[in-house]
């Protein structure tokens, strides 16, 4: 028996739009959604067309525009995989790339089957190598090893859906059922804020590694700690096999007097909303480490990496998800956001500036902004650098996510960058200076001198993130 692919009902108009613009050529793209995890079902919430390859460049970077030039590389597996890599970091927790789709005339269908499978496997292997996927380090469930290939005939409008087991290269695919259904409106929203405080020494032999490699090394233990942590939902620690959304017990038909037929209010109940989705405030509790090792090892270091700040995370799960699935989704979004900022920072430093050990300049990495997906409550995200505006975010969403957002549709106040004067407090703390409520003029001068000394001795890199008025960010300083 094959799988069932449930597409959000709003996608019918979306597919008609794609059919109108595809013409007689071949249009490819990505399927975004969520696997059920227990039943043989997948939920598709968005179809993203592959951007056209620019004529004058083959490089795909964060600030490189892919243009609208038409070329025959409609099934360029490397290009589609690179697009999938960039899309993945713009998705919230719970949403992933489930497969690919192609719109083409029926006479081209037979000649393109082997290429479609190659594209599917290339996308899968590319996503496995992303920093986020490496940070998760969880065993892939059998359900998640299946990826979808949707073919739509541009003439007859016929849908042909197959699923492939991507861990088995010999798999010839299994026919799946594609149907439209309104399901997204019932998906709950999970949100959390996680504090990051990491101090990592960089060994002398690793001092020459790239900035990206140093960041990957630094966040490894933190990522493992997050994935092994426990999650509370609205302040309640619940069993992993429980459904996230509490089921309403049936009303008793007998007596309603003096407590008969009534039920006690569940402690695991969620927050009902009259005009929106159910929302859960999640707190991730990390396990305490027990380091009783008496062995002391002295290692020569070429520097020190400090990563500090606060990350806002969001995730969405289907209405039948368990507590364990919800926990996995929100934890993965924390790591997805952290690794995305580190990756974008490294790309920006290499693209705009030369990253050298004697540089005194401080770089501010992007903050996370959100935008609504179609007419649903689901959000997608982007990362906006200090020198960028909302129009840059809307342009990237149009190019990479294939959605049109007005400037007012972008939620830019979910996070903010620290002000320059707000950076001095964590700096002084790292220098070993104790904060005092009252200081005289001489103390202020000494603090300023320490700050100047710090700037000369450390390379400052700040990853911006935050909620409301809480100063946050991932502060990275590499000691000379």
PDB file of C-alpha atoms in Angstrom, residues 72-327:
ATOM      1  CA  UNK A  72      17.918  24.556 -20.808  1.00  0.00           C
ATOM      2  CA  UNK A  73      19.272  23.396 -17.441  1.00  0.00           C
ATOM      3  CA  UNK A  74      15.774  22.802 -16.038  1.00  0.00           C
ATOM      4  CA  UNK A  75      16.988  19.580 -14.460  1.00  0.00           C
ATOM      5  CA  UNK A  76      20.387  20.739 -13.278  1.00  0.00           C
ATOM      6  CA  UNK A  77      20.605  18.564 -10.155  1.00  0.00           C
ATOM      7  CA  UNK A  78      23.376  20.628  -8.543  1.00  0.00           C
ATOM      8  CA  UNK A  79      21.485  23.876  -9.054  1.00  0.00           C
ATOM      9  CA  UNK A  80      18.251  22.453  -7.638  1.00  0.00           C
ATOM     10  CA  UNK A  81      20.166  20.997  -4.679  1.00  0.00           C
ATOM     11  CA  UNK A  82      21.821  24.360  -3.960  1.00  0.00           C
ATOM     12  CA  UNK A  83      18.398  25.982  -4.046  1.00  0.00           C
ATOM     13  CA  UNK A  84      17.090  23.358  -1.608  1.00  0.00           C
ATOM     14  CA  UNK A  85      19.995  24.078   0.740  1.00  0.00           C
ATOM     15  CA  UNK A  86      19.154  27.777   0.874  1.00  0.00           C
ATOM     16  CA  UNK A  87      15.425  27.126   1.254  1.00  0.00           C
ATOM     17  CA  UNK A  88      15.969  24.738   4.162  1.00  0.00           C
ATOM     18  CA  UNK A  89      17.479  27.399   6.405  1.00  0.00           C
ATOM     19  CA  UNK A  90      14.537  29.726   5.705  1.00  0.00           C
ATOM     20  CA  UNK A  91      11.963  27.236   7.014  1.00  0.00           C
ATOM     21  CA  UNK A  92      10.738  27.096  10.619  1.00  0.00           C
ATOM     22  CA  UNK A  93      10.876  23.979  12.734  1.00  0.00           C
ATOM     23  CA  UNK A  94       8.635  21.164  11.553  1.00  0.00           C
ATOM     24  CA  UNK A  95       8.712  22.174   7.892  1.00  0.00           C
ATOM     25  CA  UNK A  96      11.156  20.400   5.617  1.00  0.00           C
ATOM     26  CA  UNK A  97      11.759  19.671   1.971  1.00  0.00           C
ATOM     27  CA  UNK A  98       9.794  16.505   1.214  1.00  0.00           C
ATOM     28  CA  UNK A  99      10.671  16.113  -2.450  1.00  0.00           C
ATOM     29  CA  UNK A 100      10.514  17.704  -5.877  1.00  0.00           C
ATOM     30  CA  UNK A 101       7.895  18.432  -8.512  1.00  0.00           C
ATOM     31  CA  UNK A 102       8.043  18.894 -12.262  1.00  0.00           C
ATOM     32  CA  UNK A 103       5.540  20.316 -14.739  1.00  0.00           C
ATOM     33  CA  UNK A 104       6.051  19.082 -18.300  1.00  0.00           C
ATOM     34  CA  UNK A 105       4.227  17.847 -21.407  1.00  0.00           C
ATOM     35  CA  UNK A 106       3.264  14.174 -21.394  1.00  0.00           C
ATOM     36  CA  UNK A 107       5.606  13.318 -24.291  1.00  0.00           C
ATOM     37  CA  UNK A 108       8.602  14.412 -22.191  1.00  0.00           C
ATOM     38  CA  UNK A 109       7.642  12.354 -19.165  1.00  0.00           C
ATOM     39  CA  UNK A 110       9.251   9.062 -20.170  1.00  0.00           C
ATOM     40  CA  UNK A 111      12.535  10.653 -21.218  1.00  0.00           C
ATOM     41  CA  UNK A 112      13.026  12.439 -17.939  1.00  0.00           C
ATOM     42  CA  UNK A 113      12.426   9.732 -15.323  1.00  0.00           C
ATOM     43  CA  UNK A 114      16.070   8.850 -14.674  1.00  0.00           C
ATOM     44  CA  UNK A 115      16.980  12.530 -14.399  1.00  0.00           C
ATOM     45  CA  UNK A 116      14.207  13.146 -11.886  1.00  0.00           C
ATOM     46  CA  UNK A 117      15.485  10.353  -9.664  1.00  0.00           C
ATOM     47  CA  UNK A 118      19.011  11.738  -9.911  1.00  0.00           C
ATOM     48  CA  UNK A 119      17.782  15.182  -8.865  1.00  0.00           C
ATOM     49  CA  UNK A 120      15.891  13.699  -5.914  1.00  0.00           C
ATOM     50  CA  UNK A 121      18.925  11.820  -4.628  1.00  0.00           C
ATOM     51  CA  UNK A 122      21.234  14.811  -5.146  1.00  0.00           C
ATOM     52  CA  UNK A 123      18.897  17.049  -3.137  1.00  0.00           C
ATOM     53  CA  UNK A 124      18.718  14.479  -0.352  1.00  0.00           C
ATOM     54  CA  UNK A 125      22.499  14.035  -0.128  1.00  0.00           C
ATOM     55  CA  UNK A 126      23.074  17.797  -0.200  1.00  0.00           C
ATOM     56  CA  UNK A 127      20.675  18.407   2.677  1.00  0.00           C
ATOM     57  CA  UNK A 128      22.328  15.681   4.744  1.00  0.00           C
ATOM     58  CA  UNK A 129      25.603  17.617   4.520  1.00  0.00           C
ATOM     59  CA  UNK A 130      24.164  20.929   5.718  1.00  0.00           C
ATOM     60  CA  UNK A 131      25.478  22.224   9.078  1.00  0.00           C
ATOM     61  CA  UNK A 132      21.993  22.030  10.548  1.00  0.00           C
ATOM     62  CA  UNK A 133      21.544  18.372   9.669  1.00  0.00           C
ATOM     63  CA  UNK A 134      24.993  17.536  11.014  1.00  0.00           C
ATOM     64  CA  UNK A 135      24.171  19.327  14.259  1.00  0.00           C
ATOM     65  CA  UNK A 136      20.945  17.374  14.796  1.00  0.00           C
ATOM     66  CA  UNK A 137      22.753  13.998  14.783  1.00  0.00           C
ATOM     67  CA  UNK A 138      19.600  11.947  15.168  1.00  0.00           C
ATOM     68  CA  UNK A 139      18.796   8.656  13.546  1.00  0.00           C
ATOM     69  CA  UNK A 140      16.510   9.107  10.559  1.00  0.00           C
ATOM     70  CA  UNK A 141      13.161   7.399  10.990  1.00  0.00           C
ATOM     71  CA  UNK A 142      12.039   5.013   8.312  1.00  0.00           C
ATOM     72  CA  UNK A 143       9.134   7.349   7.522  1.00  0.00           C
ATOM     73  CA  UNK A 144      11.504  10.213   6.797  1.00  0.00           C
ATOM     74  CA  UNK A 145      13.594   8.223   4.349  1.00  0.00           C
ATOM     75  CA  UNK A 146      10.880   8.492   1.721  1.00  0.00           C
ATOM     76  CA  UNK A 147      10.883  11.451  -0.638  1.00  0.00           C
ATOM     77  CA  UNK A 148       8.186  12.514  -3.088  1.00  0.00           C
ATOM     78  CA  UNK A 149       8.287  13.094  -6.819  1.00  0.00           C
ATOM     79  CA  UNK A 150       5.218  14.865  -8.216  1.00  0.00           C
ATOM     80  CA  UNK A 151       4.729  15.065 -11.975  1.00  0.00           C
ATOM     81  CA  UNK A 152       2.050  17.331 -13.436  1.00  0.00           C
ATOM     82  CA  UNK A 153       1.195  17.157 -17.107  1.00  0.00           C
ATOM     83  CA  UNK A 154       0.987  20.676 -18.493  1.00  0.00           C
ATOM     84  CA  UNK A 155      -1.558  19.541 -21.115  1.00  0.00           C
ATOM     85  CA  UNK A 156      -3.943  17.145 -19.341  1.00  0.00           C
ATOM     86  CA  UNK A 157      -3.302  18.554 -15.803  1.00  0.00           C
ATOM     87  CA  UNK A 158      -2.911  14.979 -14.578  1.00  0.00           C
ATOM     88  CA  UNK A 159      -1.055  14.342 -11.304  1.00  0.00           C
ATOM     89  CA  UNK A 160       1.356  11.422 -10.970  1.00  0.00           C
ATOM     90  CA  UNK A 161       2.875  10.957  -7.520  1.00  0.00           C
ATOM     91  CA  UNK A 162       5.576   8.513  -6.456  1.00  0.00           C
ATOM     92  CA  UNK A 163       7.633   8.073  -3.320  1.00  0.00           C
ATOM     93  CA  UNK A 164      11.215   6.808  -3.276  1.00  0.00           C
ATOM     94  CA  UNK A 165      13.259   5.332  -0.469  1.00  0.00           C
ATOM     95  CA  UNK A 166      16.348   7.530  -0.725  1.00  0.00           C
ATOM     96  CA  UNK A 167      18.535   5.126   1.247  1.00  0.00           C
ATOM     97  CA  UNK A 168      17.994   2.433  -1.383  1.00  0.00           C
ATOM     98  CA  UNK A 169      19.453   3.392  -4.791  1.00  0.00           C
ATOM     99  CA  UNK A 170      17.661   0.435  -6.407  1.00  0.00           C
ATOM    100  CA  UNK A 171      14.215   1.562  -5.323  1.00  0.00           C
ATOM    101  CA  UNK A 172      12.004   2.037  -8.381  1.00  0.00           C
ATOM    102  CA  UNK A 173       9.404   4.075  -6.528  1.00  0.00           C
ATOM    103  CA  UNK A 174       5.932   3.417  -5.180  1.00  0.00           C
ATOM    104  CA  UNK A 175       2.770   5.076  -6.457  1.00  0.00           C
ATOM    105  CA  UNK A 176       1.235   7.422  -3.885  1.00  0.00           C
ATOM    106  CA  UNK A 177      -2.157   9.091  -3.635  1.00  0.00           C
ATOM    107  CA  UNK A 178      -2.283  12.886  -3.948  1.00  0.00           C
ATOM    108  CA  UNK A 179      -5.297  14.659  -2.528  1.00  0.00           C
ATOM    109  CA  UNK A 180      -6.224  18.163  -1.408  1.00  0.00           C
ATOM    110  CA  UNK A 181      -7.487  18.845   2.085  1.00  0.00           C
ATOM    111  CA  UNK A 182      -7.588  21.806   4.464  1.00  0.00           C
ATOM    112  CA  UNK A 183      -5.348  20.841   7.378  1.00  0.00           C
ATOM    113  CA  UNK A 184      -2.937  23.686   8.112  1.00  0.00           C
ATOM    114  CA  UNK A 185      -5.429  25.781  10.072  1.00  0.00           C
ATOM    115  CA  UNK A 186      -5.384  23.129  12.798  1.00  0.00           C
ATOM    116  CA  UNK A 187      -1.598  23.086  13.207  1.00  0.00           C
ATOM    117  CA  UNK A 188      -0.399  24.455  16.562  1.00  0.00           C
ATOM    118  CA  UNK A 189       2.405  26.995  16.881  1.00  0.00           C
ATOM    119  CA  UNK A 190       5.365  26.331  19.185  1.00  0.00           C
ATOM    120  CA  UNK A 191       7.673  29.111  20.278  1.00  0.00           C
ATOM    121  CA  UNK A 192      10.646  29.400  22.607  1.00  0.00           C
ATOM    122  CA  UNK A 193      13.679  31.536  23.431  1.00  0.00           C
ATOM    123  CA  UNK A 194      16.999  29.830  24.145  1.00  0.00           C
ATOM    124  CA  UNK A 195      20.050  31.393  25.753  1.00  0.00           C
ATOM    125  CA  UNK A 196      23.434  30.603  24.213  1.00  0.00           C
ATOM    126  CA  UNK A 197      26.599  30.895  26.295  1.00  0.00           C
ATOM    127  CA  UNK A 198      29.555  29.002  24.838  1.00  0.00           C
ATOM    128  CA  UNK A 199      33.271  29.443  25.555  1.00  0.00           C
ATOM    129  CA  UNK A 200      35.468  27.312  23.312  1.00  0.00           C
ATOM    130  CA  UNK A 201      39.284  27.345  23.139  1.00  0.00           C
ATOM    131  CA  UNK A 202      40.736  27.107  19.645  1.00  0.00           C
ATOM    132  CA  UNK A 203      43.759  24.824  19.537  1.00  0.00           C
ATOM    133  CA  UNK A 204      46.927  26.172  18.037  1.00  0.00           C
ATOM    134  CA  UNK A 205      46.705  23.751  15.123  1.00  0.00           C
ATOM    135  CA  UNK A 206      43.143  24.854  14.421  1.00  0.00           C
ATOM    136  CA  UNK A 207      43.855  28.580  14.410  1.00  0.00           C
ATOM    137  CA  UNK A 208      44.202  28.565  10.637  1.00  0.00           C
ATOM    138  CA  UNK A 209      40.827  26.952  10.044  1.00  0.00           C
ATOM    139  CA  UNK A 210      38.126  28.962   8.327  1.00  0.00           C
ATOM    140  CA  UNK A 211      35.664  30.986  10.348  1.00  0.00           C
ATOM    141  CA  UNK A 212      32.881  28.555   9.438  1.00  0.00           C
ATOM    142  CA  UNK A 213      34.892  25.572  10.668  1.00  0.00           C
ATOM    143  CA  UNK A 214      35.661  27.302  13.950  1.00  0.00           C
ATOM    144  CA  UNK A 215      31.987  28.111  14.471  1.00  0.00           C
ATOM    145  CA  UNK A 216      30.939  24.544  13.698  1.00  0.00           C
ATOM    146  CA  UNK A 217      33.409  23.297  16.269  1.00  0.00           C
ATOM    147  CA  UNK A 218      32.220  25.795  18.856  1.00  0.00           C
ATOM    148  CA  UNK A 219      28.496  25.049  18.627  1.00  0.00           C
ATOM    149  CA  UNK A 220      28.808  21.244  18.532  1.00  0.00           C
ATOM    150  CA  UNK A 221      28.447  20.546  22.279  1.00  0.00           C
ATOM    151  CA  UNK A 222      25.669  23.123  22.584  1.00  0.00           C
ATOM    152  CA  UNK A 223      23.704  21.490  19.772  1.00  0.00           C
ATOM    153  CA  UNK A 224      24.075  18.091  21.386  1.00  0.00           C
ATOM    154  CA  UNK A 225      22.886  19.522  24.700  1.00  0.00           C
ATOM    155  CA  UNK A 226      19.779  21.003  23.055  1.00  0.00           C
ATOM    156  CA  UNK A 227      18.875  17.771  21.282  1.00  0.00           C
ATOM    157  CA  UNK A 228      19.175  15.792  24.524  1.00  0.00           C
ATOM    158  CA  UNK A 229      17.202  18.315  26.578  1.00  0.00           C
ATOM    159  CA  UNK A 230      13.669  17.977  27.907  1.00  0.00           C
ATOM    160  CA  UNK A 231      10.823  20.229  26.793  1.00  0.00           C
ATOM    161  CA  UNK A 232       7.983  21.619  28.857  1.00  0.00           C
ATOM    162  CA  UNK A 233       4.826  22.861  27.150  1.00  0.00           C
ATOM    163  CA  UNK A 234       3.136  25.795  28.863  1.00  0.00           C
ATOM    164  CA  UNK A 235       5.130  24.900  31.971  1.00  0.00           C
ATOM    165  CA  UNK A 236       4.125  21.221  32.034  1.00  0.00           C
ATOM    166  CA  UNK A 237       6.468  18.277  31.444  1.00  0.00           C
ATOM    167  CA  UNK A 238       4.515  15.714  29.451  1.00  0.00           C
ATOM    168  CA  UNK A 239       5.061  12.176  28.242  1.00  0.00           C
ATOM    169  CA  UNK A 240       6.462  11.874  24.742  1.00  0.00           C
ATOM    170  CA  UNK A 241       3.784   9.513  23.442  1.00  0.00           C
ATOM    171  CA  UNK A 242       0.898  11.798  24.418  1.00  0.00           C
ATOM    172  CA  UNK A 243      -0.882  13.772  21.681  1.00  0.00           C
ATOM    173  CA  UNK A 244       0.178  17.396  21.810  1.00  0.00           C
ATOM    174  CA  UNK A 245      -3.361  18.682  21.407  1.00  0.00           C
ATOM    175  CA  UNK A 246      -5.473  17.394  24.280  1.00  0.00           C
ATOM    176  CA  UNK A 247      -8.510  15.528  23.064  1.00  0.00           C
ATOM    177  CA  UNK A 248     -11.819  16.740  24.456  1.00  0.00           C
ATOM    178  CA  UNK A 249     -13.373  13.919  26.513  1.00  0.00           C
ATOM    179  CA  UNK A 250     -16.928  12.932  25.553  1.00  0.00           C
ATOM    180  CA  UNK A 251     -19.718  14.568  27.503  1.00  0.00           C
ATOM    181  CA  UNK A 252     -21.548  12.256  29.855  1.00  0.00           C
ATOM    182  CA  UNK A 253     -25.173  11.638  29.028  1.00  0.00           C
ATOM    183  CA  UNK A 254     -26.090  11.074  32.652  1.00  0.00           C
ATOM    184  CA  UNK A 255     -26.578  13.605  35.444  1.00  0.00           C
ATOM    185  CA  UNK A 256     -24.925  16.951  35.392  1.00  0.00           C
ATOM    186  CA  UNK A 257     -25.589  17.752  39.046  1.00  0.00           C
ATOM    187  CA  UNK A 258     -23.043  17.805  41.831  1.00  0.00           C
ATOM    188  CA  UNK A 259     -20.109  16.914  39.652  1.00  0.00           C
ATOM    189  CA  UNK A 260     -21.627  13.953  37.871  1.00  0.00           C
ATOM    190  CA  UNK A 261     -20.714  13.754  34.248  1.00  0.00           C
ATOM    191  CA  UNK A 262     -18.119  16.491  34.647  1.00  0.00           C
ATOM    192  CA  UNK A 263     -14.415  16.145  33.987  1.00  0.00           C
ATOM    193  CA  UNK A 264     -11.476  17.809  35.619  1.00  0.00           C
ATOM    194  CA  UNK A 265      -9.530  20.368  33.668  1.00  0.00           C
ATOM    195  CA  UNK A 266      -6.460  18.721  32.165  1.00  0.00           C
ATOM    196  CA  UNK A 267      -3.099  20.058  33.279  1.00  0.00           C
ATOM    197  CA  UNK A 268      -1.786  19.413  29.781  1.00  0.00           C
ATOM    198  CA  UNK A 269      -4.372  21.565  28.078  1.00  0.00           C
ATOM    199  CA  UNK A 270      -3.191  24.031  25.486  1.00  0.00           C
ATOM    200  CA  UNK A 271      -3.921  27.706  25.120  1.00  0.00           C
ATOM    201  CA  UNK A 272      -7.079  28.180  23.056  1.00  0.00           C
ATOM    202  CA  UNK A 273      -7.284  31.156  20.770  1.00  0.00           C
ATOM    203  CA  UNK A 274     -10.439  32.540  19.232  1.00  0.00           C
ATOM    204  CA  UNK A 275      -8.978  33.733  15.964  1.00  0.00           C
ATOM    205  CA  UNK A 276      -5.722  31.857  15.542  1.00  0.00           C
ATOM    206  CA  UNK A 277      -3.911  28.571  16.036  1.00  0.00           C
ATOM    207  CA  UNK A 278      -3.224  26.863  19.329  1.00  0.00           C
ATOM    208  CA  UNK A 279       0.034  28.179  20.773  1.00  0.00           C
ATOM    209  CA  UNK A 280       2.489  26.536  23.134  1.00  0.00           C
ATOM    210  CA  UNK A 281       5.274  28.228  25.049  1.00  0.00           C
ATOM    211  CA  UNK A 282       8.111  25.717  25.137  1.00  0.00           C
ATOM    212  CA  UNK A 283      11.014  25.704  27.553  1.00  0.00           C
ATOM    213  CA  UNK A 284      14.015  23.516  26.752  1.00  0.00           C
ATOM    214  CA  UNK A 285      15.686  22.103  29.852  1.00  0.00           C
ATOM    215  CA  UNK A 286      19.245  20.893  29.344  1.00  0.00           C
ATOM    216  CA  UNK A 287      20.641  18.049  31.369  1.00  0.00           C
ATOM    217  CA  UNK A 288      23.200  18.911  34.028  1.00  0.00           C
ATOM    218  CA  UNK A 289      26.697  17.790  33.180  1.00  0.00           C
ATOM    219  CA  UNK A 290      28.701  15.818  35.709  1.00  0.00           C
ATOM    220  CA  UNK A 291      32.361  16.390  34.980  1.00  0.00           C
ATOM    221  CA  UNK A 292      34.347  14.754  37.780  1.00  0.00           C
ATOM    222  CA  UNK A 293      37.463  14.104  35.789  1.00  0.00           C
ATOM    223  CA  UNK A 294      40.564  14.718  37.911  1.00  0.00           C
ATOM    224  CA  UNK A 295      42.891  14.671  34.944  1.00  0.00           C
ATOM    225  CA  UNK A 296      44.169  18.106  33.995  1.00  0.00           C
ATOM    226  CA  UNK A 297      45.407  18.642  30.460  1.00  0.00           C
ATOM    227  CA  UNK A 298      47.219  21.778  29.375  1.00  0.00           C
ATOM    228  CA  UNK A 299      46.868  22.603  25.687  1.00  0.00           C
ATOM    229  CA  UNK A 300      48.416  25.472  23.788  1.00  0.00           C
ATOM    230  CA  UNK A 301      45.641  27.528  22.227  1.00  0.00           C
ATOM    231  CA  UNK A 302      45.711  29.989  19.390  1.00  0.00           C
ATOM    232  CA  UNK A 303      42.574  31.782  20.534  1.00  0.00           C
ATOM    233  CA  UNK A 304      39.229  31.576  22.255  1.00  0.00           C
ATOM    234  CA  UNK A 305      35.734  31.637  20.818  1.00  0.00           C
ATOM    235  CA  UNK A 306      32.900  33.144  22.866  1.00  0.00           C
ATOM    236  CA  UNK A 307      29.364  32.706  21.549  1.00  0.00           C
ATOM    237  CA  UNK A 308      26.616  34.361  23.557  1.00  0.00           C
ATOM    238  CA  UNK A 309      23.051  35.481  23.075  1.00  0.00           C
ATOM    239  CA  UNK A 310      19.378  34.603  22.808  1.00  0.00           C
ATOM    240  CA  UNK A 311      17.653  32.803  19.955  1.00  0.00           C
ATOM    241  CA  UNK A 312      13.959  32.958  19.157  1.00  0.00           C
ATOM    242  CA  UNK A 313      12.592  29.783  17.609  1.00  0.00           C
ATOM    243  CA  UNK A 314       9.272  28.762  16.079  1.00  0.00           C
ATOM    244  CA  UNK A 315       7.911  25.436  14.947  1.00  0.00           C
ATOM    245  CA  UNK A 316       4.692  23.974  13.569  1.00  0.00           C
ATOM    246  CA  UNK A 317       3.425  20.413  13.815  1.00  0.00           C
ATOM    247  CA  UNK A 318       0.359  18.676  12.418  1.00  0.00           C
ATOM    248  CA  UNK A 319      -2.734  18.363  14.563  1.00  0.00           C
ATOM    249  CA  UNK A 320      -2.102  14.704  15.419  1.00  0.00           C
ATOM    250  CA  UNK A 321       1.522  15.157  16.442  1.00  0.00           C
ATOM    251  CA  UNK A 322       2.793  13.730  19.703  1.00  0.00           C
ATOM    252  CA  UNK A 323       4.674  15.607  22.381  1.00  0.00           C
ATOM    253  CA  UNK A 324       7.892  13.901  21.261  1.00  0.00           C
ATOM    254  CA  UNK A 325       7.416  15.103  17.674  1.00  0.00           C
ATOM    255  CA  UNK A 326       6.712  18.639  18.858  1.00  0.00           C
ATOM    256  CA  UNK A 327       9.831  18.577  21.038  1.00  0.00           C
TER     257      UNK A 327
END
